[in-house]
Amino acid sequence: MTMLADTRHLSPFTAVIFDMDGTILDTESVFKTIVFEVCTELGFEMTEDVHRSMIGSSHETTNRLLLEAYGVAFPYALFDEKCRVIMRERSHDGVPVKAGAREFITELRDRGIPAAVATSSRNPHAQHHLSAVGLLDLFETVVTRDDVTFPKPHPEPYLLAAQRLGVEPTQCLALEDSHTGVRAAHAAGMQTIMVPDLVGPSDEIHALGVSVMTSMVDVHLAAFPRLRR
């Protein structure tokens, strides 16, 4: 399905809250390869459907999804540890930044528009990856799984990020790549844009009235139309 940049629903905003994996950083594709490799090593066959259900999910939700898919014999703790070790090795020098993300985040800083991250990842993972690519200092705050009681799709991560920024949720622009994240941002009352990574928008996502844009380049152009050529 072809997705054209949709600027019709982009209203004025006073802050921007980004998801991290798959939105700012191209970690999801790297992690997908690792997930398939580790499952094979452990004697389980990962499928595209199971993997898609995991995208954007918290540690606890991923655990539940894998146990539902493979039964109680699935060694989640071992799987999780192996995935994390390999991810650290392969991302030691940083993972690719999604096209247009660095430029948009930098312009937000230059304009004095506060930006935050709301991620389902744990704090060490988020701090390492954002620091490795030189983006950590461009955010006013980073909300991780370690900071909230209820992870995405609950709105708490986005509400906490807005609270830390001192901005009303309705004045925030939220950027997400996953269905889970879109549900969270929308439930927080934020103007939400989905920038698909490994999973495209579903009928449910379209029904929420969420704008869908093909890349962060499109988001940047929609946010600051003067940049159009």
PDB file of N, CA, C and O in Angstrom, residues 57-129:
ATOM      1  N   SER A  57       6.042  -3.233  21.777  1.00  0.00           N
ATOM      2  CA  SER A  57       5.541  -3.751  23.052  1.00  0.00           C
ATOM      3  C   SER A  57       6.590  -3.668  24.152  1.00  0.00           C
ATOM      4  O   SER A  57       7.793  -3.674  23.893  1.00  0.00           O
ATOM      5  N   SER A  58       6.115  -3.644  25.373  1.00  0.00           N
ATOM      6  CA  SER A  58       7.002  -3.638  26.532  1.00  0.00           C
ATOM      7  C   SER A  58       7.566  -5.032  26.769  1.00  0.00           C
ATOM      8  O   SER A  58       7.124  -6.021  26.172  1.00  0.00           O
ATOM      9  N   HIS A  59       8.532  -5.102  27.667  1.00  0.00           N
ATOM     10  CA  HIS A  59       9.136  -6.372  28.072  1.00  0.00           C
ATOM     11  C   HIS A  59       8.063  -7.355  28.546  1.00  0.00           C
ATOM     12  O   HIS A  59       8.041  -8.520  28.141  1.00  0.00           O
ATOM     13  N   GLU A  60       7.148  -6.873  29.382  1.00  0.00           N
ATOM     14  CA  GLU A  60       6.123  -7.754  29.941  1.00  0.00           C
ATOM     15  C   GLU A  60       5.165  -8.260  28.865  1.00  0.00           C
ATOM     16  O   GLU A  60       4.783  -9.437  28.855  1.00  0.00           O
ATOM     17  N   THR A  61       4.777  -7.374  27.959  1.00  0.00           N
ATOM     18  CA  THR A  61       3.852  -7.775  26.899  1.00  0.00           C
ATOM     19  C   THR A  61       4.509  -8.762  25.947  1.00  0.00           C
ATOM     20  O   THR A  61       3.888  -9.739  25.508  1.00  0.00           O
ATOM     21  N   THR A  62       5.779  -8.523  25.623  1.00  0.00           N
ATOM     22  CA  THR A  62       6.503  -9.444  24.753  1.00  0.00           C
ATOM     23  C   THR A  62       6.589 -10.829  25.384  1.00  0.00           C
ATOM     24  O   THR A  62       6.403 -11.853  24.709  1.00  0.00           O
ATOM     25  N   ASN A  63       6.850 -10.868  26.674  1.00  0.00           N
ATOM     26  CA  ASN A  63       6.888 -12.138  27.401  1.00  0.00           C
ATOM     27  C   ASN A  63       5.556 -12.871  27.249  1.00  0.00           C
ATOM     28  O   ASN A  63       5.512 -14.064  26.909  1.00  0.00           O
ATOM     29  N   ARG A  64       4.467 -12.155  27.482  1.00  0.00           N
ATOM     30  CA  ARG A  64       3.140 -12.768  27.383  1.00  0.00           C
ATOM     31  C   ARG A  64       2.854 -13.263  25.968  1.00  0.00           C
ATOM     32  O   ARG A  64       2.347 -14.380  25.781  1.00  0.00           O
ATOM     33  N   LEU A  65       3.194 -12.460  24.967  1.00  0.00           N
ATOM     34  CA  LEU A  65       2.927 -12.838  23.581  1.00  0.00           C
ATOM     35  C   LEU A  65       3.694 -14.100  23.182  1.00  0.00           C
ATOM     36  O   LEU A  65       3.157 -14.976  22.494  1.00  0.00           O
ATOM     37  N   LEU A  66       4.936 -14.198  23.626  1.00  0.00           N
ATOM     38  CA  LEU A  66       5.743 -15.367  23.277  1.00  0.00           C
ATOM     39  C   LEU A  66       5.269 -16.621  24.002  1.00  0.00           C
ATOM     40  O   LEU A  66       5.277 -17.719  23.431  1.00  0.00           O
ATOM     41  N   LEU A  67       4.838 -16.470  25.231  1.00  0.00           N
ATOM     42  CA  LEU A  67       4.300 -17.622  25.953  1.00  0.00           C
ATOM     43  C   LEU A  67       2.984 -18.086  25.332  1.00  0.00           C
ATOM     44  O   LEU A  67       2.704 -19.283  25.257  1.00  0.00           O
ATOM     45  N   GLU A  68       2.182 -17.131  24.870  1.00  0.00           N
ATOM     46  CA  GLU A  68       0.934 -17.494  24.197  1.00  0.00           C
ATOM     47  C   GLU A  68       1.212 -18.213  22.878  1.00  0.00           C
ATOM     48  O   GLU A  68       0.494 -19.144  22.497  1.00  0.00           O
ATOM     49  N   ALA A  69       2.265 -17.780  22.185  1.00  0.00           N
ATOM     50  CA  ALA A  69       2.577 -18.360  20.875  1.00  0.00           C
ATOM     51  C   ALA A  69       3.255 -19.718  20.979  1.00  0.00           C
ATOM     52  O   ALA A  69       2.984 -20.617  20.173  1.00  0.00           O
ATOM     53  N   TYR A  70       4.136 -19.891  21.982  1.00  0.00           N
ATOM     54  CA  TYR A  70       4.967 -21.094  22.032  1.00  0.00           C
ATOM     55  C   TYR A  70       4.769 -21.947  23.281  1.00  0.00           C
ATOM     56  O   TYR A  70       5.372 -23.011  23.402  1.00  0.00           O
ATOM     57  N   GLY A  71       3.954 -21.471  24.208  1.00  0.00           N
ATOM     58  CA  GLY A  71       3.694 -22.250  25.407  1.00  0.00           C
ATOM     59  C   GLY A  71       4.678 -21.955  26.528  1.00  0.00           C
ATOM     60  O   GLY A  71       5.662 -21.235  26.354  1.00  0.00           O
ATOM     61  N   VAL A  72       4.409 -22.547  27.679  1.00  0.00           N
ATOM     62  CA  VAL A  72       5.209 -22.264  28.875  1.00  0.00           C
ATOM     63  C   VAL A  72       6.634 -22.795  28.764  1.00  0.00           C
ATOM     64  O   VAL A  72       7.499 -22.439  29.569  1.00  0.00           O
ATOM     65  N   ALA A  73       6.890 -23.642  27.760  1.00  0.00           N
ATOM     66  CA  ALA A  73       8.251 -24.169  27.586  1.00  0.00           C
ATOM     67  C   ALA A  73       9.193 -23.129  26.986  1.00  0.00           C
ATOM     68  O   ALA A  73      10.417 -23.320  27.002  1.00  0.00           O
ATOM     69  N   PHE A  74       8.633 -22.030  26.481  1.00  0.00           N
ATOM     70  CA  PHE A  74       9.502 -21.020  25.868  1.00  0.00           C
ATOM     71  C   PHE A  74      10.351 -20.354  26.947  1.00  0.00           C
ATOM     72  O   PHE A  74       9.823 -19.783  27.905  1.00  0.00           O
ATOM     73  N   PRO A  75      11.689 -20.392  26.801  1.00  0.00           N
ATOM     74  CA  PRO A  75      12.587 -19.844  27.836  1.00  0.00           C
ATOM     75  C   PRO A  75      12.772 -18.336  27.678  1.00  0.00           C
ATOM     76  O   PRO A  75      13.817 -17.862  27.223  1.00  0.00           O
ATOM     77  N   TYR A  76      11.770 -17.577  28.110  1.00  0.00           N
ATOM     78  CA  TYR A  76      11.789 -16.139  27.819  1.00  0.00           C
ATOM     79  C   TYR A  76      12.996 -15.430  28.431  1.00  0.00           C
ATOM     80  O   TYR A  76      13.608 -14.579  27.781  1.00  0.00           O
ATOM     81  N   ALA A  77      13.341 -15.748  29.659  1.00  0.00           N
ATOM     82  CA  ALA A  77      14.464 -15.060  30.304  1.00  0.00           C
ATOM     83  C   ALA A  77      15.753 -15.266  29.511  1.00  0.00           C
ATOM     84  O   ALA A  77      16.532 -14.324  29.304  1.00  0.00           O
ATOM     85  N   LEU A  78      15.978 -16.484  29.047  1.00  0.00           N
ATOM     86  CA  LEU A  78      17.173 -16.777  28.258  1.00  0.00           C
ATOM     87  C   LEU A  78      17.105 -16.081  26.903  1.00  0.00           C
ATOM     88  O   LEU A  78      18.097 -15.505  26.434  1.00  0.00           O
ATOM     89  N   PHE A  79      15.941 -16.130  26.277  1.00  0.00           N
ATOM     90  CA  PHE A  79      15.728 -15.447  25.000  1.00  0.00           C
ATOM     91  C   PHE A  79      16.024 -13.955  25.131  1.00  0.00           C
ATOM     92  O   PHE A  79      16.752 -13.364  24.324  1.00  0.00           O
ATOM     93  N   ASP A  80      15.474 -13.343  26.163  1.00  0.00           N
ATOM     94  CA  ASP A  80      15.636 -11.909  26.382  1.00  0.00           C
ATOM     95  C   ASP A  80      17.106 -11.546  26.584  1.00  0.00           C
ATOM     96  O   ASP A  80      17.611 -10.582  25.998  1.00  0.00           O
ATOM     97  N   GLU A  81      17.807 -12.326  27.392  1.00  0.00           N
ATOM     98  CA  GLU A  81      19.214 -12.042  27.666  1.00  0.00           C
ATOM     99  C   GLU A  81      20.067 -12.197  26.410  1.00  0.00           C
ATOM    100  O   GLU A  81      20.921 -11.344  26.113  1.00  0.00           O
ATOM    101  N   LYS A  82      19.837 -13.259  25.649  1.00  0.00           N
ATOM    102  CA  LYS A  82      20.607 -13.474  24.421  1.00  0.00           C
ATOM    103  C   LYS A  82      20.370 -12.337  23.427  1.00  0.00           C
ATOM    104  O   LYS A  82      21.311 -11.834  22.799  1.00  0.00           O
ATOM    105  N   CYS A  83      19.122 -11.929  23.285  1.00  0.00           N
ATOM    106  CA  CYS A  83      18.804 -10.832  22.358  1.00  0.00           C
ATOM    107  C   CYS A  83      19.511  -9.550  22.771  1.00  0.00           C
ATOM    108  O   CYS A  83      20.058  -8.822  21.931  1.00  0.00           O
ATOM    109  N   ARG A  84      19.516  -9.268  24.055  1.00  0.00           N
ATOM    110  CA  ARG A  84      20.123  -8.030  24.542  1.00  0.00           C
ATOM    111  C   ARG A  84      21.643  -8.038  24.366  1.00  0.00           C
ATOM    112  O   ARG A  84      22.244  -7.021  24.007  1.00  0.00           O
ATOM    113  N   VAL A  85      22.262  -9.183  24.622  1.00  0.00           N
ATOM    114  CA  VAL A  85      23.717  -9.282  24.455  1.00  0.00           C
ATOM    115  C   VAL A  85      24.103  -9.053  22.997  1.00  0.00           C
ATOM    116  O   VAL A  85      25.022  -8.284  22.687  1.00  0.00           O
ATOM    117  N   ILE A  86      23.390  -9.702  22.086  1.00  0.00           N
ATOM    118  CA  ILE A  86      23.700  -9.558  20.662  1.00  0.00           C
ATOM    119  C   ILE A  86      23.416  -8.133  20.195  1.00  0.00           C
ATOM    120  O   ILE A  86      24.182  -7.554  19.413  1.00  0.00           O
ATOM    121  N   MET A  87      22.317  -7.546  20.687  1.00  0.00           N
ATOM    122  CA  MET A  87      21.982  -6.178  20.295  1.00  0.00           C
ATOM    123  C   MET A  87      23.067  -5.215  20.742  1.00  0.00           C
ATOM    124  O   MET A  87      23.457  -4.306  19.997  1.00  0.00           O
ATOM    125  N   ARG A  88      23.573  -5.398  21.952  1.00  0.00           N
ATOM    126  CA  ARG A  88      24.649  -4.526  22.434  1.00  0.00           C
ATOM    127  C   ARG A  88      25.888  -4.657  21.556  1.00  0.00           C
ATOM    128  O   ARG A  88      26.556  -3.665  21.242  1.00  0.00           O
ATOM    129  N   GLU A  89      26.193  -5.885  21.149  1.00  0.00           N
ATOM    130  CA  GLU A  89      27.366  -6.114  20.307  1.00  0.00           C
ATOM    131  C   GLU A  89      27.206  -5.451  18.941  1.00  0.00           C
ATOM    132  O   GLU A  89      28.130  -4.804  18.439  1.00  0.00           O
ATOM    133  N   ARG A  90      26.040  -5.599  18.348  1.00  0.00           N
ATOM    134  CA  ARG A  90      25.829  -5.098  16.989  1.00  0.00           C
ATOM    135  C   ARG A  90      25.569  -3.600  16.933  1.00  0.00           C
ATOM    136  O   ARG A  90      25.648  -2.994  15.860  1.00  0.00           O
ATOM    137  N   SER A  91      25.240  -3.014  18.068  1.00  0.00           N
ATOM    138  CA  SER A  91      24.959  -1.573  18.075  1.00  0.00           C
ATOM    139  C   SER A  91      25.990  -0.798  18.878  1.00  0.00           C
ATOM    140  O   SER A  91      25.727   0.328  19.301  1.00  0.00           O
ATOM    141  N   HIS A  92      27.142  -1.395  19.071  1.00  0.00           N
ATOM    142  CA  HIS A  92      28.175  -0.773  19.908  1.00  0.00           C
ATOM    143  C   HIS A  92      28.508   0.637  19.443  1.00  0.00           C
ATOM    144  O   HIS A  92      28.688   1.560  20.241  1.00  0.00           O
ATOM    145  N   ASP A  93      28.604   0.818  18.134  1.00  0.00           N
ATOM    146  CA  ASP A  93      28.964   2.127  17.590  1.00  0.00           C
ATOM    147  C   ASP A  93      27.750   2.927  17.134  1.00  0.00           C
ATOM    148  O   ASP A  93      27.882   3.922  16.421  1.00  0.00           O
ATOM    149  N   GLY A  94      26.567   2.490  17.552  1.00  0.00           N
ATOM    150  CA  GLY A  94      25.344   3.197  17.198  1.00  0.00           C
ATOM    151  C   GLY A  94      24.614   2.534  16.051  1.00  0.00           C
ATOM    152  O   GLY A  94      25.208   1.843  15.224  1.00  0.00           O
ATOM    153  N   VAL A  95      23.316   2.735  16.013  1.00  0.00           N
ATOM    154  CA  VAL A  95      22.490   2.211  14.931  1.00  0.00           C
ATOM    155  C   VAL A  95      22.093   3.377  14.026  1.00  0.00           C
ATOM    156  O   VAL A  95      22.157   4.537  14.437  1.00  0.00           O
ATOM    157  N   PRO A  96      21.692   3.085  12.792  1.00  0.00           N
ATOM    158  CA  PRO A  96      21.332   4.183  11.883  1.00  0.00           C
ATOM    159  C   PRO A  96      20.169   5.019  12.417  1.00  0.00           C
ATOM    160  O   PRO A  96      19.237   4.495  13.025  1.00  0.00           O
ATOM    161  N   VAL A  97      20.250   6.316  12.175  1.00  0.00           N
ATOM    162  CA  VAL A  97      19.154   7.229  12.502  1.00  0.00           C
ATOM    163  C   VAL A  97      18.206   7.246  11.307  1.00  0.00           C
ATOM    164  O   VAL A  97      18.646   7.280  10.154  1.00  0.00           O
ATOM    165  N   LYS A  98      16.914   7.219  11.572  1.00  0.00           N
ATOM    166  CA  LYS A  98      15.930   7.214  10.495  1.00  0.00           C
ATOM    167  C   LYS A  98      16.038   8.503   9.678  1.00  0.00           C
ATOM    168  O   LYS A  98      16.310   9.585  10.222  1.00  0.00           O
ATOM    169  N   ALA A  99      15.822   8.378   8.386  1.00  0.00           N
ATOM    170  CA  ALA A  99      15.959   9.514   7.473  1.00  0.00           C
ATOM    171  C   ALA A  99      15.111  10.696   7.931  1.00  0.00           C
ATOM    172  O   ALA A  99      13.915  10.553   8.184  1.00  0.00           O
ATOM    173  N   GLY A 100      15.743  11.840   8.050  1.00  0.00           N
ATOM    174  CA  GLY A 100      15.049  13.068   8.408  1.00  0.00           C
ATOM    175  C   GLY A 100      14.912  13.326   9.894  1.00  0.00           C
ATOM    176  O   GLY A 100      14.583  14.447  10.299  1.00  0.00           O
ATOM    177  N   ALA A 101      15.159  12.314  10.722  1.00  0.00           N
ATOM    178  CA  ALA A 101      14.938  12.476  12.164  1.00  0.00           C
ATOM    179  C   ALA A 101      15.914  13.465  12.787  1.00  0.00           C
ATOM    180  O   ALA A 101      15.519  14.357  13.546  1.00  0.00           O
ATOM    181  N   ARG A 102      17.189  13.318  12.484  1.00  0.00           N
ATOM    182  CA  ARG A 102      18.185  14.203  13.090  1.00  0.00           C
ATOM    183  C   ARG A 102      17.926  15.663  12.709  1.00  0.00           C
ATOM    184  O   ARG A 102      18.009  16.565  13.552  1.00  0.00           O
ATOM    185  N   GLU A 103      17.588  15.887  11.455  1.00  0.00           N
ATOM    186  CA  GLU A 103      17.358  17.254  10.985  1.00  0.00           C
ATOM    187  C   GLU A 103      16.136  17.878  11.664  1.00  0.00           C
ATOM    188  O   GLU A 103      16.159  19.052  12.051  1.00  0.00           O
ATOM    189  N   PHE A 104      15.077  17.089  11.819  1.00  0.00           N
ATOM    190  CA  PHE A 104      13.867  17.602  12.455  1.00  0.00           C
ATOM    191  C   PHE A 104      14.114  17.901  13.932  1.00  0.00           C
ATOM    192  O   PHE A 104      13.747  18.970  14.439  1.00  0.00           O
ATOM    193  N   ILE A 105      14.757  16.975  14.621  1.00  0.00           N
ATOM    194  CA  ILE A 105      15.033  17.165  16.048  1.00  0.00           C
ATOM    195  C   ILE A 105      15.944  18.373  16.261  1.00  0.00           C
ATOM    196  O   ILE A 105      15.751  19.167  17.192  1.00  0.00           O
ATOM    197  N   THR A 106      16.925  18.529  15.388  1.00  0.00           N
ATOM    198  CA  THR A 106      17.843  19.669  15.498  1.00  0.00           C
ATOM    199  C   THR A 106      17.110  20.984  15.282  1.00  0.00           C
ATOM    200  O   THR A 106      17.339  21.966  16.003  1.00  0.00           O
ATOM    201  N   GLU A 107      16.200  21.017  14.311  1.00  0.00           N
ATOM    202  CA  GLU A 107      15.461  22.264  14.076  1.00  0.00           C
ATOM    203  C   GLU A 107      14.544  22.589  15.247  1.00  0.00           C
ATOM    204  O   GLU A 107      14.361  23.760  15.589  1.00  0.00           O
ATOM    205  N   LEU A 108      13.965  21.571  15.852  1.00  0.00           N
ATOM    206  CA  LEU A 108      13.147  21.824  17.036  1.00  0.00           C
ATOM    207  C   LEU A 108      13.978  22.515  18.111  1.00  0.00           C
ATOM    208  O   LEU A 108      13.535  23.489  18.731  1.00  0.00           O
ATOM    209  N   ARG A 109      15.185  22.009  18.332  1.00  0.00           N
ATOM    210  CA  ARG A 109      16.066  22.631  19.330  1.00  0.00           C
ATOM    211  C   ARG A 109      16.402  24.068  18.925  1.00  0.00           C
ATOM    212  O   ARG A 109      16.368  24.985  19.753  1.00  0.00           O
ATOM    213  N   ASP A 110      16.713  24.277  17.657  1.00  0.00           N
ATOM    214  CA  ASP A 110      17.065  25.618  17.188  1.00  0.00           C
ATOM    215  C   ASP A 110      15.911  26.602  17.353  1.00  0.00           C
ATOM    216  O   ASP A 110      16.128  27.797  17.584  1.00  0.00           O
ATOM    217  N   ARG A 111      14.680  26.105  17.241  1.00  0.00           N
ATOM    218  CA  ARG A 111      13.497  26.953  17.367  1.00  0.00           C
ATOM    219  C   ARG A 111      13.026  27.090  18.818  1.00  0.00           C
ATOM    220  O   ARG A 111      12.059  27.801  19.088  1.00  0.00           O
ATOM    221  N   GLY A 112      13.666  26.376  19.729  1.00  0.00           N
ATOM    222  CA  GLY A 112      13.261  26.443  21.128  1.00  0.00           C
ATOM    223  C   GLY A 112      12.005  25.655  21.435  1.00  0.00           C
ATOM    224  O   GLY A 112      11.320  25.922  22.434  1.00  0.00           O
ATOM    225  N   ILE A 113      11.682  24.679  20.588  1.00  0.00           N
ATOM    226  CA  ILE A 113      10.510  23.827  20.808  1.00  0.00           C
ATOM    227  C   ILE A 113      10.961  22.587  21.568  1.00  0.00           C
ATOM    228  O   ILE A 113      11.794  21.826  21.071  1.00  0.00           O
ATOM    229  N   PRO A 114      10.456  22.371  22.775  1.00  0.00           N
ATOM    230  CA  PRO A 114      10.932  21.232  23.573  1.00  0.00           C
ATOM    231  C   PRO A 114      10.551  19.894  22.953  1.00  0.00           C
ATOM    232  O   PRO A 114       9.476  19.737  22.374  1.00  0.00           O
ATOM    233  N   ALA A 115      11.459  18.935  23.094  1.00  0.00           N
ATOM    234  CA  ALA A 115      11.243  17.595  22.555  1.00  0.00           C
ATOM    235  C   ALA A 115      11.571  16.560  23.624  1.00  0.00           C
ATOM    236  O   ALA A 115      12.444  16.772  24.470  1.00  0.00           O
ATOM    237  N   ALA A 116      10.860  15.445  23.573  1.00  0.00           N
ATOM    238  CA  ALA A 116      11.067  14.363  24.530  1.00  0.00           C
ATOM    239  C   ALA A 116      10.971  13.030  23.808  1.00  0.00           C
ATOM    240  O   ALA A 116      10.513  12.956  22.666  1.00  0.00           O
ATOM    241  N   VAL A 117      11.404  11.993  24.500  1.00  0.00           N
ATOM    242  CA  VAL A 117      11.261  10.626  24.008  1.00  0.00           C
ATOM    243  C   VAL A 117      10.363   9.870  24.976  1.00  0.00           C
ATOM    244  O   VAL A 117      10.484  10.016  26.197  1.00  0.00           O
ATOM    245  N   ALA A 118       9.450   9.066  24.433  1.00  0.00           N
ATOM    246  CA  ALA A 118       8.625   8.160  25.236  1.00  0.00           C
ATOM    247  C   ALA A 118       8.769   6.781  24.614  1.00  0.00           C
ATOM    248  O   ALA A 118       8.259   6.529  23.524  1.00  0.00           O
ATOM    249  N   THR A 119       9.490   5.900  25.282  1.00  0.00           N
ATOM    250  CA  THR A 119       9.824   4.604  24.708  1.00  0.00           C
ATOM    251  C   THR A 119       9.460   3.454  25.635  1.00  0.00           C
ATOM    252  O   THR A 119       9.451   3.614  26.862  1.00  0.00           O
ATOM    253  N   SER A 120       9.184   2.301  25.043  1.00  0.00           N
ATOM    254  CA  SER A 120       8.924   1.091  25.828  1.00  0.00           C
ATOM    255  C   SER A 120      10.216   0.405  26.235  1.00  0.00           C
ATOM    256  O   SER A 120      10.190  -0.568  26.990  1.00  0.00           O
ATOM    257  N   SER A 121      11.340   0.895  25.732  1.00  0.00           N
ATOM    258  CA  SER A 121      12.630   0.311  26.087  1.00  0.00           C
ATOM    259  C   SER A 121      13.032   0.703  27.498  1.00  0.00           C
ATOM    260  O   SER A 121      12.568   1.707  28.039  1.00  0.00           O
ATOM    261  N   ARG A 122      13.918  -0.072  28.066  1.00  0.00           N
ATOM    262  CA  ARG A 122      14.442   0.249  29.387  1.00  0.00           C
ATOM    263  C   ARG A 122      15.434   1.398  29.289  1.00  0.00           C
ATOM    264  O   ARG A 122      15.984   1.688  28.227  1.00  0.00           O
ATOM    265  N   ASN A 123      15.678   2.019  30.429  1.00  0.00           N
ATOM    266  CA  ASN A 123      16.513   3.212  30.456  1.00  0.00           C
ATOM    267  C   ASN A 123      17.933   2.990  29.922  1.00  0.00           C
ATOM    268  O   ASN A 123      18.411   3.794  29.113  1.00  0.00           O
ATOM    269  N   PRO A 124      18.648   1.930  30.318  1.00  0.00           N
ATOM    270  CA  PRO A 124      20.012   1.755  29.789  1.00  0.00           C
ATOM    271  C   PRO A 124      20.046   1.648  28.269  1.00  0.00           C
ATOM    272  O   PRO A 124      20.939   2.198  27.617  1.00  0.00           O
ATOM    273  N   HIS A 125      19.072   0.936  27.702  1.00  0.00           N
ATOM    274  CA  HIS A 125      18.985   0.777  26.247  1.00  0.00           C
ATOM    275  C   HIS A 125      18.777   2.135  25.582  1.00  0.00           C
ATOM    276  O   HIS A 125      19.478   2.493  24.624  1.00  0.00           O
ATOM    277  N   ALA A 126      17.831   2.906  26.093  1.00  0.00           N
ATOM    278  CA  ALA A 126      17.521   4.205  25.491  1.00  0.00           C
ATOM    279  C   ALA A 126      18.691   5.171  25.610  1.00  0.00           C
ATOM    280  O   ALA A 126      19.067   5.839  24.638  1.00  0.00           O
ATOM    281  N   GLN A 127      19.263   5.256  26.796  1.00  0.00           N
ATOM    282  CA  GLN A 127      20.380   6.172  27.008  1.00  0.00           C
ATOM    283  C   GLN A 127      21.560   5.816  26.110  1.00  0.00           C
ATOM    284  O   GLN A 127      22.192   6.701  25.513  1.00  0.00           O
ATOM    285  N   HIS A 128      21.867   4.529  26.008  1.00  0.00           N
ATOM    286  CA  HIS A 128      23.003   4.096  25.187  1.00  0.00           C
ATOM    287  C   HIS A 128      22.796   4.450  23.722  1.00  0.00           C
ATOM    288  O   HIS A 128      23.678   5.044  23.082  1.00  0.00           O
ATOM    289  N   HIS A 129      21.637   4.085  23.179  1.00  0.00           N
ATOM    290  CA  HIS A 129      21.420   4.276  21.750  1.00  0.00           C
ATOM    291  C   HIS A 129      21.325   5.747  21.366  1.00  0.00           C
ATOM    292  O   HIS A 129      21.875   6.164  20.339  1.00  0.00           O
TER     293      HIS A 129
END
